[in-house]
Coordinates of C-alpha atoms and ligand atoms in Angstrom, one line a residue:
X1 CA 101.8 73.3 83.0
X2 CA 100.5 75.2 80.0
X3 CA 97.7 77.2 81.5
X4 CA 97.7 79.2 84.7
X5 CA 94.6 80.9 86.3
X6 CA 95.5 83.0 89.3
X7 CA 93.9 85.7 91.4
X8 CA 94.3 89.0 89.6
X9 CA 97.6 90.5 90.7
X10 CA 98.5 93.9 92.0
X11 CA 101.6 95.9 90.9
X12 CA 102.9 97.3 94.2
X13 CA 105.3 99.8 92.6
X14 CA 104.4 101.6 89.3
X15 CA 105.2 104.8 87.5
X16 CA 102.4 106.0 85.3
X17 CA 103.4 109.7 84.7
X18 CA 100.6 112.0 83.7
X19 CA 99.0 113.6 80.6
X20 CA 99.6 111.9 77.2
X21 CA 102.1 109.4 78.6
X22 CA 99.6 108.2 81.3
X23 CA 96.9 107.9 78.7
X24 CA 99.2 105.7 76.5
X25 CA 100.5 103.4 79.3
X26 CA 97.7 102.9 81.8
X27 CA 96.0 100.2 79.8
X28 CA 99.1 98.0 79.7
X29 CA 99.0 97.7 83.5
X30 CA 95.2 97.6 83.7
X31 CA 95.1 94.6 81.3
X32 CA 96.9 92.5 83.8
X33 CA 96.6 94.1 87.3
X34 CA 93.6 95.0 89.4
X35 CA 95.4 97.7 91.4
X36 CA 98.8 99.4 91.6
X37 CA 100.7 101.5 94.1
X38 CA 101.3 104.6 92.0
X39 CA 104.5 106.5 92.5
X40 CA 104.3 110.2 93.2
X41 CA 107.4 111.4 91.3
X42 CA 105.7 113.5 88.6
X43 CA 107.7 116.5 87.4
X44 CA 105.4 118.4 89.8
X45 CA 105.5 115.8 92.6
X46 CA 102.4 114.6 94.4
X47 CA 103.2 116.2 97.7
X48 CA 99.7 116.6 99.3
X49 CA 96.5 114.7 99.6
X50 CA 94.8 117.3 97.4
X51 CA 97.3 116.7 94.6
X52 CA 96.9 112.9 95.1
X53 CA 93.1 113.3 94.6
X54 CA 93.7 115.3 91.3
X55 CA 96.1 112.7 90.1
X56 CA 93.7 109.8 91.1
X57 CA 90.9 111.6 89.1
X58 CA 93.1 111.9 86.1
X59 CA 94.1 108.2 86.1
X60 CA 90.4 107.2 86.6
X61 CA 89.4 109.4 83.7
X62 CA 91.6 107.4 81.4
X63 CA 90.8 104.0 82.9
X64 CA 87.7 103.9 85.1
X65 CA 87.9 100.2 85.9
X66 CA 91.4 100.3 87.3
X67 CA 92.1 101.0 91.0
X68 CA 95.1 103.3 91.6
X69 CA 96.5 103.2 95.1
X70 CA 98.0 106.6 95.6
X71 CA 101.1 107.7 97.4
X72 CA 102.5 111.0 98.7
X73 CA 106.0 112.3 97.9
X74 CA 107.9 112.8 101.1
X75 CA 108.7 116.5 101.3
X76 CA 108.9 119.3 103.8
X77 CA 105.2 119.9 103.2
X78 CA 104.5 117.0 105.5
X79 CA 103.3 117.8 109.0
X80 CA 100.9 116.2 111.5
X81 CA 97.9 117.8 110.0
X82 CA 98.7 116.5 106.5
X83 CA 99.4 113.0 108.0
X84 CA 95.9 112.9 109.4
X85 CA 94.5 113.8 106.0
X86 CA 96.5 111.0 104.5
X87 CA 95.3 108.5 107.1
X88 CA 91.7 109.5 106.5
X89 CA 91.9 109.4 102.8
X90 CA 90.4 106.4 101.1
X91 CA 92.7 106.6 98.1
X92 CA 96.2 107.1 99.7
X93 CA 98.2 104.1 100.9
X94 CA 101.7 105.3 101.7
X95 CA 104.3 108.0 101.6
X96 CA 107.3 107.5 99.3
X97 CA 110.7 108.8 100.4
X98 CA 113.3 109.7 97.7
X99 CA 116.6 110.9 98.9
X100 CA 117.0 114.0 96.9
X101 CA 118.8 113.6 93.5
X102 CA 118.8 109.8 93.7
X103 CA 116.6 109.2 90.6
X104 CA 114.1 110.6 88.2
X105 CA 112.2 113.6 89.6
X106 CA 113.7 113.2 93.0
X107 CA 115.2 116.7 93.2
X108 CA 112.5 117.8 95.6
X109 CA 113.0 114.8 97.8
X110 CA 114.7 114.5 101.2
X111 CA 118.1 116.1 101.9
X112 CA 118.5 114.8 105.4
X113 CA 116.9 111.6 106.5
X114 CA 117.5 112.5 110.2
X115 CA 115.2 115.5 109.8
X116 CA 112.4 113.1 108.8
X117 CA 112.4 111.1 112.0
X118 CA 109.6 113.2 113.6
X119 CA 107.4 112.4 110.6
X120 CA 108.3 108.7 110.8
X121 CA 107.1 108.8 114.4
X122 CA 103.8 110.3 113.3
X123 CA 103.4 107.7 110.5
X124 CA 104.2 104.9 112.9
X125 CA 101.5 106.1 115.4
X126 CA 98.7 106.3 112.8
X127 CA 100.0 103.3 110.7
X128 CA 100.8 104.9 107.3
X129 CA 103.4 102.8 105.4
X130 CA 106.7 104.3 104.5
X131 CA 107.9 103.4 101.0
X132 CA 111.6 103.9 100.5
X133 CA 113.9 104.3 97.5
X134 CA 116.8 102.9 99.5
X135 CA 119.9 104.4 98.0
X136 CA 122.1 107.1 99.3
X137 CA 122.5 110.2 97.2
X138 CA 126.1 110.8 98.2
X139 CA 128.0 111.1 95.0
X140 CA 131.2 110.0 96.7
X141 CA 129.6 106.5 97.2
X142 CA 130.1 104.1 94.3
X143 CA 126.8 103.7 92.5
X144 CA 126.9 99.9 93.0
X145 CA 127.2 100.4 96.7
X146 CA 124.5 102.9 97.3
X147 CA 121.8 100.5 98.4
X148 CA 124.1 98.7 100.9
X149 CA 125.3 102.0 102.3
X150 CA 121.7 103.2 102.7
X151 CA 120.9 100.1 104.8
X152 CA 123.9 100.7 107.0
X153 CA 123.5 104.4 107.4
X154 CA 119.7 104.8 107.6
X155 CA 117.5 101.8 107.2
X156 CA 118.9 100.0 110.3
X157 CA 118.2 103.0 112.4
X158 CA 114.7 103.6 111.0
X159 CA 113.5 100.1 111.5
X160 CA 115.1 99.9 115.0
X161 CA 113.7 103.2 116.2
X162 CA 110.2 102.7 114.7
X163 CA 109.5 99.0 115.0
X164 CA 105.8 99.4 114.3
X165 CA 106.3 101.5 111.2
X166 CA 105.4 99.5 108.1
X167 CA 108.3 99.9 105.6
X168 CA 108.6 98.8 102.0
X169 CA 112.1 98.6 100.8
X170 CA 111.5 99.3 97.1
X171 CA 113.0 97.5 94.1
X172 CA 115.7 95.7 96.0
X173 CA 118.8 94.9 94.0
X174 CA 121.3 93.3 96.3
X175 CA 122.0 90.3 98.5
X176 CA 122.5 92.8 101.4
X177 CA 118.9 94.0 101.0
X178 CA 117.5 90.5 100.8
X179 CA 119.3 89.5 104.0
X180 CA 118.2 92.7 105.7
X181 CA 114.6 92.2 104.9
X182 CA 114.6 88.5 105.9
X183 CA 116.2 89.4 109.2
X184 CA 113.8 92.3 109.8
X185 CA 110.4 92.3 111.6
X186 CA 107.1 91.5 109.9
X187 CA 106.7 95.2 109.3
X188 CA 109.5 95.2 106.8
X189 CA 108.9 94.0 103.2
X190 CA 110.4 94.6 99.8
X191 CA 109.2 94.8 96.2
X192 CA 111.0 93.0 93.4
X193 CA 111.1 94.1 89.7
X194 CA 111.3 91.8 86.7
X195 CA 114.6 93.5 85.6
X196 CA 116.4 92.8 88.8
X197 CA 115.7 89.1 88.6
X198 CA 116.1 88.7 84.9
X199 CA 119.3 90.6 84.5
X200 CA 122.6 91.6 86.0
X201 CA 125.0 94.4 85.1
X202 CA 126.4 92.5 82.1
X203 CA 123.0 92.8 80.4
X204 CA 123.4 96.5 80.7
X205 CA 127.1 97.1 80.1
X206 CA 128.7 94.2 78.3
X207 CA 128.9 94.1 74.5
X208 CA 127.7 97.7 74.2
X209 CA 125.7 99.9 76.5
X210 CA 122.0 99.1 76.6
X211 CA 120.2 102.3 77.7
X212 CA 116.9 100.5 77.9
X213 CA 118.2 98.3 80.6
X214 CA 119.3 101.2 82.7
X215 CA 117.4 101.7 85.9
X216 CA 117.9 102.7 89.4
X217 CA 119.0 101.0 91.6
X218 CA 121.4 100.1 88.8
X219 CA 121.7 96.3 88.0
X220 CA 124.3 94.6 90.1
X221 CA 126.6 91.6 89.6
X222 CA 125.0 88.2 89.1
X223 CA 125.5 87.0 92.6
X224 CA 123.1 89.8 93.7
X225 CA 120.7 88.9 90.9
X226 CA 120.6 85.3 92.1
X227 CA 119.9 86.3 95.6
X228 CA 117.0 88.6 94.7
X229 CA 115.6 85.9 92.4
X230 CA 115.8 83.4 95.2
X231 CA 113.9 85.8 97.5
X232 CA 111.1 86.2 94.9
X233 CA 110.8 82.4 94.5
X234 CA 111.1 81.7 98.2
X235 CA 107.5 82.0 99.2
X236 CA 108.5 84.4 101.9
X237 CA 105.6 86.9 102.2
X238 CA 108.0 89.8 102.8
X239 CA 108.8 89.8 99.1
X240 CA 106.2 90.8 96.6
X241 CA 105.7 92.0 93.1
X242 CA 106.4 95.7 92.2
X243 CA 107.5 96.2 88.6
X244 CA 108.9 99.7 88.9
X245 CA 107.8 100.0 85.3
X246 CA 108.9 103.5 84.4
X247 CA 108.3 104.8 80.9
X248 CA 110.6 107.4 79.3
X249 CA 110.6 108.6 75.7
X250 CA 113.1 106.8 73.5
X251 CA 115.1 109.9 72.8
X252 CA 115.5 110.5 76.5
X253 CA 116.8 107.0 77.1
X254 CA 119.1 106.9 74.0
X255 CA 120.9 110.0 75.0
X256 CA 124.3 111.3 76.2
X257 CA 122.7 111.5 79.6
X258 CA 120.0 108.9 79.5
X259 CA 117.1 108.6 82.0
X260 CA 116.8 105.7 84.4
X261 CA 113.8 103.5 84.0
X262 CA 112.7 100.2 82.5
X263 CA 109.2 100.1 80.9
X264 CA 108.1 96.6 81.7
X265 CA 104.3 97.1 82.1
X266 CA 103.1 95.7 78.8
X267 CA 104.4 92.2 79.4
X268 CA 105.0 92.3 83.2
X269 CA 103.1 89.1 84.1
X270 CA 104.4 87.0 81.2
X271 CA 107.9 88.0 82.3
X272 CA 107.4 87.0 85.9
X273 CA 105.6 83.8 84.7
X274 CA 108.5 82.9 82.5
X275 CA 111.1 83.3 85.2
X276 CA 109.1 81.5 87.8
X277 CA 108.4 78.7 85.3
X278 CA 112.1 78.4 84.3
X279 CA 112.8 77.9 88.0
X280 CA 110.1 75.3 88.5
X281 CA 108.3 77.6 90.9
X282 CA 105.1 78.5 89.1
X283 CA 103.0 77.7 92.1
X284 CA 104.8 80.5 93.9
X285 CA 103.7 83.1 91.3
X286 CA 100.2 83.7 92.6
X287 CA 101.1 84.5 96.3
X288 CA 104.0 86.7 95.1
X289 CA 101.9 88.6 92.6
X290 CA 98.5 88.6 94.2
X291 CA 98.6 87.9 97.9
X292 CA 101.6 89.1 99.8
X293 CA 101.5 92.7 98.6
X294 CA 97.8 93.0 99.4
X295 CA 98.3 91.5 102.8
X296 CA 101.1 93.8 103.7
X297 CA 99.1 96.8 102.7
X298 CA 96.1 95.4 104.6
X299 CA 94.0 95.3 101.5
X300 CA 91.5 92.6 100.6
X301 CA 92.8 90.1 98.1
X302 CA 91.3 90.5 94.6
X303 CA 88.4 88.2 93.6
X304 CA 88.8 88.5 89.8
X305 CA 91.1 86.1 88.0
X306 CA 93.9 86.4 85.4
X307 CA 94.6 83.7 82.9
X308 CA 98.0 83.1 81.3
X309 CA 98.8 80.5 78.7
X310 CA 102.2 79.0 77.8
X311 CA 102.3 80.2 74.2
X312 CA 105.1 82.2 72.6
X313 CA 104.6 85.9 72.2
X314 CA 106.8 88.7 70.9
X315 CA 107.3 91.9 72.8
X316 CA 106.4 95.0 70.7
X317 CA 109.4 96.8 69.3
X318 CA 108.0 100.2 70.3
X319 CA 104.9 102.0 71.5
X320 CA 103.8 105.2 69.8
X321 CA 102.9 108.3 71.8
X322 CA 101.9 111.1 69.5
X323 CA 104.9 111.4 67.3
X324 CA 107.3 109.9 69.9
X325 CA 108.1 106.4 71.0
X326 CA 108.6 104.4 74.2
X327 CA 110.7 101.2 74.0
X328 CA 109.4 98.4 76.2
X329 CA 111.6 96.2 78.2
X330 CA 112.8 93.2 76.1
X331 CA 111.5 94.8 72.9
X332 CA 111.4 92.3 70.1
X333 CA 112.2 89.4 72.3
X334 CA 110.1 86.2 72.5
X335 CA 108.4 85.3 75.8
X336 CA 107.1 81.9 76.7
X337 CA 103.8 83.1 78.3
X338 CA 101.0 85.4 77.4
X339 CA 97.9 86.9 78.9
X340 CA 94.5 85.7 77.8
X341 CA 92.3 88.8 77.8
X342 CA 88.8 88.5 79.2
Ligands
DOR401 O1 114.8 103.4 87.2 C1 114.0 104.1 87.8 N1 113.1 104.9 87.2 N2 114.2 104.1 89.1 C2 113.5 105.0 89.9 O2 113.7 105.0 91.1 C3 112.6 106.0 89.3 C4 112.1 105.5 88.0 C5 111.5 106.6 87.2 O3 110.6 107.4 87.7 O4 111.8 106.8 86.0
ZN402 ZN1 110.1 103.5 91.1

């Protein structure tokens, strides 16, 4: 197959930032995706429906034709009154839980998951999805084990105690997470990023450290990569596309203490197309990218289309933002597929 026309996809996990960075990156996503679940971890996190409205307006002002699906940052500002506002909002689609300190701008996240159970109960009752960064923040736990330990300590309990709560286990990176999601109810789903299916920890740490391949959850060994890839290709509707595209300035990635985040947005669909194609599963790309996420979030499927052609394209080396740069994922590499713009 050399040409692919699919229903326009949605990115069910995206970091857009705000201000100048937002202005520079939004078009990369809007060129390929109709909608995106927008993460709330700004440096001033999106903790209330009012802040979500302001952030929504800012995104719209830069890109009026794109539909951002807003999320709220789980914090102690949540209460039943705020939950009702979230339910009644037409622009908010979930609440994102970051264990405090676990990743970029998560300092104001949750310190004790047990203390959140009364909010989970309220969310379950009024059907607000819970989006989880599923890693423990316990620095005694090896960084490669933090996802598995999160499942064992918390996710099992949450899904058991709140069977009707819709939960998205974000950016899964392990075989343990894949198995947990498969075994769970239909209210449990997971997003899958390009980096967790294209790479394993050798791509990050072998032959010199590659800071642009550093993300959280950190890349794991290849057996985990294979398992997450198999989940993406499986046609199981519990697994859908979420890039976790997360731009950081070059100098903040190439640093003695570099930020976590892979900026995959500019070539996200060509990347997924390439990997599905290499695994003879191109027919599974459309449901993974365009159907399963929308269905899980109870959104209508898009009616617009996206066309991809099998022609080589080279990923930009860098993207300029004022006098600074952002380095995209796979910078300078050749990809087999490209987007045909309308
Ligand atoms: O790699 C990551 N970057 N993982 C996250 O969980 C957050 C994200 C970011 O915001 O930069
Ligand atoms: Zn993320």
